[in-house]
Amino acid sequence: MSPTSPVVVRVTRRFDASPERVFDAWLDPNVATRFLYATATGRMQRVEIDARVGGGYTIVETREDGDAAHYGRYLEIDRPRRLVFTLSLDPASDGDRVTVEIEAVGAGCELRLTHEMAPEYAPYTERTESGWRHILASLAEQLARPLH
């Protein structure tokens, strides 16, 4: 790895849901509010998603230590296989690159998430991986609930 190479975090998880349902959850504000950057003790304040290439998102949750805001822009949307977006805590920043790839497996699917972070965030690799595992577990819980 060179000093300018991104730090890469990869997380994989299987879901007992169709690729379409898993993919759509990432872009539906009503579903995303329940899993994307959501914590067990936080209170979601704002979820805005402009689900188009070049569109953006803003997700703000109030936590014990203050508001946690996440911003990004959609770079690729290829339903239901691939979603690429940026992720930043500062709306003025280009942010990190997150790629979500979904493949049908049996009656469900497998999701592979790749988060490319700037080299200075290397000390946060484990924390980032843990965060994505929590997010994907929360997504699985949401998808296990009946459709309404």
GROMACS .gro file of N, CA and C in nm:
model
  444
    1MET      N    1   0.084  -0.118   0.000
    1MET     CA    2   0.000   0.000   0.000
    1MET      C    3   0.088   0.124   0.000
    2SER      N    4   0.064   0.216  -0.091
    2SER     CA    5   0.140   0.341  -0.092
    2SER      C    6   0.074   0.440   0.004
    3PRO      N    7   0.145   0.547   0.040
    3PRO     CA    8   0.087   0.643   0.135
    3PRO      C    9  -0.041   0.709   0.082
    4THR      N   10  -0.064   0.701  -0.050
    4THR     CA   11  -0.185   0.763  -0.105
    4THR      C   12  -0.292   0.661  -0.141
    5SER      N   13  -0.261   0.532  -0.123
    5SER     CA   14  -0.362   0.429  -0.152
    5SER      C   15  -0.474   0.435  -0.049
    6PRO      N   16  -0.597   0.413  -0.094
    6PRO     CA   17  -0.706   0.414   0.005
    6PRO      C   18  -0.697   0.292   0.096
    7VAL      N   19  -0.751   0.309   0.215
    7VAL     CA   20  -0.769   0.197   0.307
    7VAL      C   21  -0.902   0.134   0.269
    8VAL      N   22  -0.903   0.003   0.256
    8VAL     CA   23  -1.024  -0.065   0.208
    8VAL      C   24  -1.080  -0.156   0.317
    9VAL      N   25  -1.209  -0.139   0.343
    9VAL     CA   26  -1.282  -0.224   0.437
    9VAL      C   27  -1.385  -0.301   0.356
   10ARG      N   28  -1.389  -0.433   0.377
   10ARG     CA   29  -1.486  -0.516   0.304
   10ARG      C   30  -1.571  -0.594   0.404
   11VAL      N   31  -1.700  -0.595   0.378
   11VAL     CA   32  -1.794  -0.669   0.462
   11VAL      C   33  -1.891  -0.742   0.370
   12THR      N   34  -1.919  -0.868   0.403
   12THR     CA   35  -2.013  -0.949   0.324
   12THR      C   36  -2.119  -1.004   0.417
   13ARG      N   37  -2.242  -1.006   0.367
   13ARG     CA   38  -2.352  -1.062   0.445
   13ARG      C   39  -2.457  -1.120   0.351
   14ARG      N   40  -2.516  -1.231   0.394
   14ARG     CA   41  -2.627  -1.292   0.319
   14ARG      C   42  -2.759  -1.246   0.379
   15PHE      N   43  -2.859  -1.233   0.291
   15PHE     CA   44  -2.993  -1.193   0.332
   15PHE      C   45  -3.095  -1.293   0.281
   16ASP      N   46  -3.199  -1.313   0.360
   16ASP     CA   47  -3.311  -1.398   0.317
   16ASP      C   48  -3.416  -1.309   0.250
   17ALA      N   49  -3.374  -1.231   0.154
   17ALA     CA   50  -3.461  -1.140   0.080
   17ALA      C   51  -3.407  -1.129  -0.061
   18SER      N   52  -3.494  -1.090  -0.151
   18SER     CA   53  -3.452  -1.078  -0.291
   18SER      C   54  -3.349  -0.965  -0.308
   19PRO      N   55  -3.267  -0.973  -0.412
   19PRO     CA   56  -3.173  -0.863  -0.438
   19PRO      C   57  -3.244  -0.729  -0.455
   20GLU      N   58  -3.361  -0.730  -0.518
   20GLU     CA   59  -3.436  -0.606  -0.538
   20GLU      C   60  -3.477  -0.543  -0.406
   21ARG      N   61  -3.524  -0.625  -0.314
   21ARG     CA   62  -3.570  -0.572  -0.185
   21ARG      C   63  -3.451  -0.517  -0.104
   22VAL      N   64  -3.339  -0.587  -0.108
   22VAL     CA   65  -3.220  -0.539  -0.035
   22VAL      C   66  -3.169  -0.410  -0.099
   23PHE      N   67  -3.162  -0.408  -0.230
   23PHE     CA   68  -3.114  -0.288  -0.301
   23PHE      C   69  -3.205  -0.168  -0.271
   24ASP      N   70  -3.336  -0.188  -0.285
   24ASP     CA   71  -3.430  -0.077  -0.267
   24ASP      C   72  -3.424  -0.017  -0.127
   25ALA      N   73  -3.390  -0.097  -0.027
   25ALA     CA   74  -3.383  -0.047   0.110
   25ALA      C   75  -3.283   0.068   0.124
   26TRP      N   76  -3.176   0.064   0.045
   26TRP     CA   77  -3.072   0.167   0.054
   26TRP      C   78  -3.120   0.302   0.002
   27LEU      N   79  -3.220   0.300  -0.086
   27LEU     CA   80  -3.264   0.424  -0.150
   27LEU      C   81  -3.403   0.469  -0.107
   28ASP      N   82  -3.469   0.392  -0.023
   28ASP     CA   83  -3.603   0.426   0.026
   28ASP      C   84  -3.589   0.494   0.163
   29PRO      N   85  -3.620   0.623   0.172
   29PRO     CA   86  -3.603   0.693   0.301
   29PRO      C   87  -3.680   0.628   0.416
   30ASN      N   88  -3.796   0.568   0.386
   30ASN     CA   89  -3.876   0.506   0.492
   30ASN      C   90  -3.809   0.382   0.550
   31VAL      N   91  -3.729   0.316   0.471
   31VAL     CA   92  -3.655   0.198   0.520
   31VAL      C   93  -3.518   0.241   0.572
   32ALA      N   94  -3.450   0.326   0.496
   32ALA     CA   95  -3.316   0.369   0.535
   32ALA      C   96  -3.314   0.434   0.673
   33THR      N   97  -3.420   0.503   0.708
   33THR     CA   98  -3.424   0.569   0.838
   33THR      C   99  -3.412   0.470   0.954
   34ARG      N  100  -3.444   0.342   0.927
   34ARG     CA  101  -3.441   0.241   1.033
   34ARG      C  102  -3.311   0.162   1.040
   35PHE      N  103  -3.222   0.179   0.940
   35PHE     CA  104  -3.098   0.100   0.949
   35PHE      C  105  -2.971   0.176   0.908
   36LEU      N  106  -2.981   0.270   0.815
   36LEU     CA  107  -2.860   0.331   0.760
   36LEU      C  108  -2.807   0.439   0.855
   37TYR      N  109  -2.697   0.414   0.917
   37TYR     CA  110  -2.632   0.501   1.014
   37TYR      C  111  -2.717   0.519   1.140
   38ALA      N  112  -2.815   0.431   1.161
   38ALA     CA  113  -2.901   0.439   1.278
   38ALA      C  114  -2.840   0.357   1.392
   39THR      N  115  -2.850   0.411   1.513
   39THR     CA  116  -2.803   0.339   1.631
   39THR      C  117  -2.921   0.302   1.719
   40ALA      N  118  -2.899   0.211   1.812
   40ALA     CA  119  -3.008   0.164   1.899
   40ALA      C  120  -3.059   0.274   1.991
   41THR      N  121  -2.970   0.365   2.031
   41THR     CA  122  -3.012   0.468   2.127
   41THR      C  123  -3.035   0.604   2.063
   42GLY      N  124  -3.004   0.617   1.936
   42GLY     CA  125  -3.021   0.746   1.869
   42GLY      C  126  -3.164   0.770   1.823
   43ARG      N  127  -3.191   0.894   1.786
   43ARG     CA  128  -3.323   0.931   1.734
   43ARG      C  129  -3.301   0.997   1.597
   44MET      N  130  -3.352   0.932   1.493
   44MET     CA  131  -3.332   0.982   1.357
   44MET      C  132  -3.404   1.115   1.341
   45GLN      N  133  -3.332   1.213   1.292
   45GLN     CA  134  -3.386   1.348   1.275
   45GLN      C  135  -3.421   1.380   1.130
   46ARG      N  136  -3.336   1.332   1.039
   46ARG     CA  137  -3.354   1.373   0.899
   46ARG      C  138  -3.298   1.266   0.806
   47VAL      N  139  -3.378   1.224   0.710
   47VAL     CA  140  -3.332   1.132   0.605
   47VAL      C  141  -3.384   1.186   0.473
   48GLU      N  142  -3.293   1.238   0.394
   48GLU     CA  143  -3.329   1.290   0.262
   48GLU      C  144  -3.246   1.213   0.159
   49ILE      N  145  -3.314   1.155   0.062
   49ILE     CA  146  -3.247   1.075  -0.040
   49ILE      C  147  -3.296   1.117  -0.177
   50ASP      N  148  -3.205   1.161  -0.259
   50ASP     CA  149  -3.234   1.194  -0.399
   50ASP      C  150  -3.172   1.080  -0.482
   51ALA      N  151  -3.252   0.975  -0.503
   51ALA     CA  152  -3.202   0.848  -0.558
   51ALA      C  153  -3.184   0.855  -0.710
   52ARG      N  154  -3.082   0.923  -0.753
   52ARG     CA  155  -3.045   0.928  -0.895
   52ARG      C  156  -2.894   0.951  -0.901
   53VAL      N  157  -2.833   0.909  -1.009
   53VAL     CA  158  -2.689   0.933  -1.024
   53VAL      C  159  -2.667   1.084  -1.022
   54GLY      N  160  -2.578   1.128  -0.936
   54GLY     CA  161  -2.555   1.271  -0.916
   54GLY      C  162  -2.638   1.329  -0.803
   55GLY      N  163  -2.742   1.255  -0.762
   55GLY     CA  164  -2.823   1.299  -0.648
   55GLY      C  165  -2.749   1.272  -0.519
   56GLY      N  166  -2.802   1.321  -0.410
   56GLY     CA  167  -2.732   1.306  -0.284
   56GLY      C  168  -2.822   1.258  -0.173
   57TYR      N  169  -2.762   1.242  -0.057
   57TYR     CA  170  -2.839   1.206   0.062
   57TYR      C  171  -2.783   1.278   0.183
   58THR      N  172  -2.872   1.299   0.278
   58THR     CA  173  -2.835   1.355   0.407
   58THR      C  174  -2.910   1.274   0.512
   59ILE      N  175  -2.835   1.222   0.608
   59ILE     CA  176  -2.895   1.144   0.716
   59ILE      C  177  -2.838   1.198   0.847
   60VAL      N  178  -2.927   1.243   0.935
   60VAL     CA  179  -2.884   1.302   1.062
   60VAL      C  180  -2.958   1.231   1.175
   61GLU      N  181  -2.880   1.181   1.270
   61GLU     CA  182  -2.936   1.115   1.387
   61GLU      C  183  -2.884   1.186   1.512
   62THR      N  184  -2.974   1.211   1.607
   62THR     CA  185  -2.933   1.268   1.735
   62THR      C  186  -2.891   1.155   1.827
   63ARG      N  187  -2.768   1.165   1.877
   63ARG     CA  188  -2.712   1.064   1.968
   63ARG      C  189  -2.677   1.129   2.101
   64GLU      N  190  -2.637   1.051   2.196
   64GLU     CA  191  -2.606   1.103   2.329
   64GLU      C  192  -2.502   1.215   2.324
   65ASP      N  193  -2.406   1.204   2.233
   65ASP     CA  194  -2.299   1.303   2.225
   65ASP      C  195  -2.324   1.409   2.118
   66GLY      N  196  -2.446   1.420   2.067
   66GLY     CA  197  -2.479   1.522   1.968
   66GLY      C  198  -2.529   1.462   1.839
   67ASP      N  199  -2.547   1.548   1.740
   67ASP     CA  200  -2.597   1.501   1.611
   67ASP      C  201  -2.485   1.437   1.530
   68ALA      N  202  -2.517   1.322   1.469
   68ALA     CA  203  -2.425   1.254   1.376
   68ALA      C  204  -2.484   1.270   1.237
   69ALA      N  205  -2.415   1.344   1.153
   69ALA     CA  206  -2.464   1.370   1.017
   69ALA      C  207  -2.378   1.295   0.916
   70HIS      N  208  -2.444   1.235   0.819
   70HIS     CA  209  -2.377   1.163   0.710
   70HIS      C  210  -2.428   1.221   0.579
   71TYR      N  211  -2.334   1.250   0.489
   71TYR     CA  212  -2.368   1.309   0.360
   71TYR      C  213  -2.304   1.225   0.249
   72GLY      N  214  -2.367   1.227   0.132
   72GLY     CA  215  -2.307   1.156   0.020
   72GLY      C  216  -2.374   1.190  -0.111
   73ARG      N  217  -2.315   1.132  -0.215
   73ARG     CA  218  -2.363   1.154  -0.351
   73ARG      C  219  -2.361   1.019  -0.421
   74TYR      N  220  -2.463   0.993  -0.502
   74TYR     CA  221  -2.472   0.865  -0.573
   74TYR      C  222  -2.391   0.872  -0.702
   75LEU      N  223  -2.299   0.777  -0.717
   75LEU     CA  224  -2.211   0.773  -0.834
   75LEU      C  225  -2.260   0.671  -0.937
   76GLU      N  226  -2.316   0.559  -0.891
   76GLU     CA  227  -2.370   0.455  -0.979
   76GLU      C  228  -2.494   0.396  -0.913
   77ILE      N  229  -2.597   0.376  -0.993
   77ILE     CA  230  -2.717   0.308  -0.945
   77ILE      C  231  -2.756   0.208  -1.053
   78ASP      N  232  -2.733   0.081  -1.027
   78ASP     CA  233  -2.762  -0.025  -1.122
   78ASP      C  234  -2.846  -0.130  -1.049
   79ARG      N  235  -2.977  -0.099  -1.037
   79ARG     CA  236  -3.069  -0.186  -0.963
   79ARG      C  237  -3.081  -0.322  -1.032
   80PRO      N  238  -3.077  -0.430  -0.958
   80PRO     CA  239  -3.054  -0.447  -0.815
   80PRO      C  240  -2.912  -0.494  -0.783
   81ARG      N  241  -2.818  -0.470  -0.872
   81ARG     CA  242  -2.685  -0.530  -0.857
   81ARG      C  243  -2.579  -0.441  -0.792
   82ARG      N  244  -2.581  -0.311  -0.819
   82ARG     CA  245  -2.466  -0.231  -0.777
   82ARG      C  246  -2.510  -0.089  -0.743
   83LEU      N  247  -2.459  -0.041  -0.630
   83LEU     CA  248  -2.484   0.095  -0.584
   83LEU      C  249  -2.350   0.151  -0.535
   84VAL      N  250  -2.310   0.263  -0.590
   84VAL     CA  251  -2.185   0.327  -0.549
   84VAL      C  252  -2.219   0.468  -0.504
   85PHE      N  253  -2.171   0.504  -0.385
   85PHE     CA  254  -2.197   0.638  -0.332
   85PHE      C  255  -2.078   0.686  -0.250
   86THR      N  256  -2.076   0.816  -0.227
   86THR     CA  257  -1.973   0.872  -0.141
   86THR      C  258  -2.029   0.880   0.001
   87LEU      N  259  -1.939   0.893   0.096
   87LEU     CA  260  -1.977   0.905   0.238
   87LEU      C  261  -1.885   1.005   0.303
   88SER      N  262  -1.946   1.103   0.368
   88SER     CA  263  -1.866   1.204   0.436
   88SER      C  264  -1.942   1.254   0.559
   89LEU      N  265  -1.866   1.303   0.656
   89LEU     CA  266  -1.927   1.367   0.772
   89LEU      C  267  -1.933   1.518   0.753
   90ASP      N  268  -1.877   1.565   0.642
   90ASP     CA  269  -1.873   1.708   0.609
   90ASP      C  270  -1.934   1.725   0.468
   91PRO      N  271  -2.043   1.802   0.456
   91PRO     CA  272  -2.107   1.813   0.325
   91PRO      C  273  -2.017   1.877   0.219
   92ALA      N  274  -1.912   1.947   0.258
   92ALA     CA  275  -1.822   2.011   0.162
   92ALA      C  276  -1.711   1.917   0.115
   93SER      N  277  -1.699   1.799   0.176
   93SER     CA  278  -1.593   1.705   0.143
   93SER      C  279  -1.636   1.610   0.030
   94ASP      N  280  -1.538   1.562  -0.048
   94ASP     CA  281  -1.565   1.460  -0.149
   94ASP      C  282  -1.602   1.328  -0.084
   95GLY      N  283  -1.545   1.300   0.031
   95GLY     CA  284  -1.579   1.182   0.107
   95GLY      C  285  -1.515   1.054   0.059
   96ASP      N  286  -1.549   0.948   0.127
   96ASP     CA  287  -1.504   0.813   0.095
   96ASP      C  288  -1.593   0.757  -0.015
   97ARG      N  289  -1.551   0.642  -0.068
   97ARG     CA  290  -1.631   0.574  -0.172
   97ARG      C  291  -1.680   0.441  -0.116
   98VAL      N  292  -1.810   0.418  -0.127
   98VAL     CA  293  -1.871   0.294  -0.079
   98VAL      C  294  -1.938   0.225  -0.198
   99THR      N  295  -1.906   0.098  -0.216
   99THR     CA  296  -1.965   0.019  -0.324
   99THR      C  297  -2.043  -0.096  -0.262
  100VAL      N  298  -2.169  -0.108  -0.301
  100VAL     CA  299  -2.255  -0.218  -0.256
  100VAL      C  300  -2.286  -0.303  -0.378
  101GLU      N  301  -2.249  -0.431  -0.372
  101GLU     CA  302  -2.276  -0.523  -0.481
  101GLU      C  303  -2.364  -0.635  -0.427
  102ILE      N  304  -2.469  -0.666  -0.501
  102ILE     CA  305  -2.568  -0.765  -0.456
  102ILE      C  306  -2.584  -0.871  -0.563
  103GLU      N  307  -2.578  -0.996  -0.517
  103GLU     CA  308  -2.590  -1.109  -0.610
  103GLU      C  309  -2.693  -1.208  -0.555
  104ALA      N  310  -2.782  -1.253  -0.642
  104ALA     CA  311  -2.881  -1.353  -0.601
  104ALA      C  312  -2.810  -1.481  -0.562
  105VAL      N  313  -2.852  -1.539  -0.450
  105VAL     CA  314  -2.799  -1.667  -0.402
  105VAL      C  315  -2.919  -1.745  -0.348
  106GLY      N  316  -2.956  -1.851  -0.417
  106GLY     CA  317  -3.072  -1.929  -0.375
  106GLY      C  318  -3.196  -1.840  -0.373
  107ALA      N  319  -3.271  -1.848  -0.261
  107ALA     CA  320  -3.392  -1.767  -0.247
  107ALA      C  321  -3.361  -1.628  -0.193
  108GLY      N  322  -3.236  -1.601  -0.162
  108GLY     CA  323  -3.198  -1.472  -0.107
  108GLY      C  324  -3.089  -1.407  -0.189
  109CYS      N  325  -2.997  -1.343  -0.120
  109CYS     CA  326  -2.887  -1.277  -0.191
  109CYS      C  327  -2.768  -1.258  -0.097
  110GLU      N  328  -2.657  -1.225  -0.159
  110GLU     CA  329  -2.536  -1.191  -0.084
  110GLU      C  330  -2.499  -1.048  -0.119
  111LEU      N  331  -2.469  -0.969  -0.017
  111LEU     CA  332  -2.428  -0.830  -0.035
  111LEU      C  333  -2.281  -0.818   0.001
  112ARG      N  334  -2.203  -0.759  -0.088
  112ARG     CA  335  -2.062  -0.731  -0.062
  112ARG      C  336  -2.045  -0.579  -0.059
  113LEU      N  337  -1.998  -0.528   0.052
  113LEU     CA  338  -1.978  -0.384   0.068
  113LEU      C  339  -1.829  -0.356   0.074
  114THR      N  340  -1.785  -0.258  -0.003
  114THR     CA  341  -1.645  -0.216  -0.003
  114THR      C  342  -1.642  -0.067   0.028
  115HIS      N  343  -1.571  -0.030   0.134
  115HIS     CA  344  -1.558   0.109   0.176
  115HIS      C  345  -1.412   0.150   0.158
  116GLU      N  346  -1.388   0.244   0.067
  116GLU     CA  347  -1.253   0.294   0.042
  116GLU      C  348  -1.237   0.427   0.114
  117MET      N  349  -1.145   0.429   0.210
  117MET     CA  350  -1.123   0.547   0.294
  117MET      C  351  -0.986   0.607   0.266
  118ALA      N  352  -0.973   0.734   0.292
  118ALA     CA  353  -0.843   0.802   0.279
  118ALA      C  354  -0.743   0.738   0.375
  119PRO      N  355  -0.613   0.734   0.337
  119PRO     CA  356  -0.511   0.667   0.420
  119PRO      C  357  -0.506   0.716   0.566
  120GLU      N  358  -0.538   0.843   0.590
  120GLU     CA  359  -0.530   0.893   0.728
  120GLU      C  360  -0.635   0.830   0.820
  121TYR      N  361  -0.732   0.759   0.761
  121TYR     CA  362  -0.834   0.694   0.844
  121TYR      C  363  -0.800   0.548   0.875
  122ALA      N  364  -0.681   0.506   0.844
  122ALA     CA  365  -0.638   0.368   0.871
  122ALA      C  366  -0.661   0.326   1.017
  123PRO      N  367  -0.639   0.414   1.116
  123PRO     CA  368  -0.664   0.372   1.255
  123PRO      C  369  -0.811   0.338   1.283
  124TYR      N  370  -0.901   0.377   1.193
  124TYR     CA  371  -1.044   0.353   1.214
  124TYR      C  372  -1.097   0.233   1.136
  125THR      N  373  -1.009   0.152   1.082
  125THR     CA  374  -1.051   0.040   0.999
  125THR      C  375  -1.144  -0.056   1.074
  126GLU      N  376  -1.104  -0.101   1.193
  126GLU     CA  377  -1.186  -0.196   1.268
  126GLU      C  378  -1.320  -0.134   1.308
  127ARG      N  379  -1.316  -0.009   1.350
  127ARG     CA  380  -1.438   0.061   1.390
  127ARG      C  381  -1.534   0.074   1.271
  128THR      N  382  -1.477   0.104   1.155
  128THR     CA  383  -1.559   0.117   1.034
  128THR      C  384  -1.620  -0.018   0.997
  129GLU      N  385  -1.539  -0.124   1.000
  129GLU     CA  386  -1.592  -0.257   0.968
  129GLU      C  387  -1.703  -0.295   1.066
  130SER      N  388  -1.682  -0.269   1.193
  130SER     CA  389  -1.784  -0.299   1.294
  130SER      C  390  -1.912  -0.219   1.266
  131GLY      N  391  -1.895  -0.093   1.229
  131GLY     CA  392  -2.011  -0.010   1.197
  131GLY      C  393  -2.092  -0.065   1.081
  132TRP      N  394  -2.022  -0.107   0.975
  132TRP     CA  395  -2.094  -0.163   0.860
  132TRP      C  396  -2.161  -0.295   0.897
  133ARG      N  397  -2.094  -0.378   0.979
  133ARG     CA  398  -2.158  -0.504   1.021
  133ARG      C  399  -2.287  -0.475   1.098
  134HIS      N  400  -2.284  -0.374   1.184
  134HIS     CA  401  -2.403  -0.334   1.258
  134HIS      C  402  -2.513  -0.286   1.163
  135ILE      N  403  -2.475  -0.204   1.066
  135ILE     CA  404  -2.573  -0.152   0.969
  135ILE      C  405  -2.636  -0.266   0.890
  136LEU      N  406  -2.556  -0.361   0.845
  136LEU     CA  407  -2.610  -0.473   0.767
  136LEU      C  408  -2.697  -0.565   0.853
  137ALA      N  409  -2.661  -0.581   0.981
  137ALA     CA  410  -2.745  -0.660   1.072
  137ALA      C  411  -2.879  -0.590   1.093
  138SER      N  412  -2.874  -0.458   1.105
  138SER     CA  413  -2.999  -0.381   1.120
  138SER      C  414  -3.084  -0.391   0.994
  139LEU      N  415  -3.019  -0.388   0.878
  139LEU     CA  416  -3.092  -0.404   0.753
  139LEU      C  417  -3.160  -0.542   0.749
  140ALA      N  418  -3.088  -0.646   0.790
  140ALA     CA  419  -3.146  -0.780   0.791
  140ALA      C  420  -3.269  -0.786   0.883
  141GLU      N  421  -3.261  -0.718   0.998
  141GLU     CA  422  -3.376  -0.714   1.089
  141GLU      C  423  -3.494  -0.644   1.023
  142GLN      N  424  -3.469  -0.535   0.954
  142GLN     CA  425  -3.577  -0.462   0.887
  142GLN      C  426  -3.641  -0.547   0.778
  143LEU      N  427  -3.559  -0.618   0.703
  143LEU     CA  428  -3.611  -0.699   0.593
  143LEU      C  429  -3.686  -0.822   0.643
  144ALA      N  430  -3.658  -0.864   0.766
  144ALA     CA  431  -3.728  -0.981   0.822
  144ALA      C  432  -3.870  -0.945   0.865
  145ARG      N  433  -3.898  -0.816   0.878
  145ARG     CA  434  -4.033  -0.773   0.916
  145ARG      C  435  -4.125  -0.782   0.795
  146PRO      N  436  -4.253  -0.805   0.820
  146PRO     CA  437  -4.347  -0.814   0.708
  146PRO      C  438  -4.356  -0.682   0.632
  147LEU      N  439  -4.381  -0.692   0.502
  147LEU     CA  440  -4.401  -0.572   0.421
  147LEU      C  441  -4.531  -0.506   0.463
  148HIS      N  442  -4.536  -0.376   0.456
  148HIS     CA  443  -4.660  -0.305   0.486
  148HIS      C  444  -4.696  -0.211   0.375
   0.00000   0.00000   0.00000
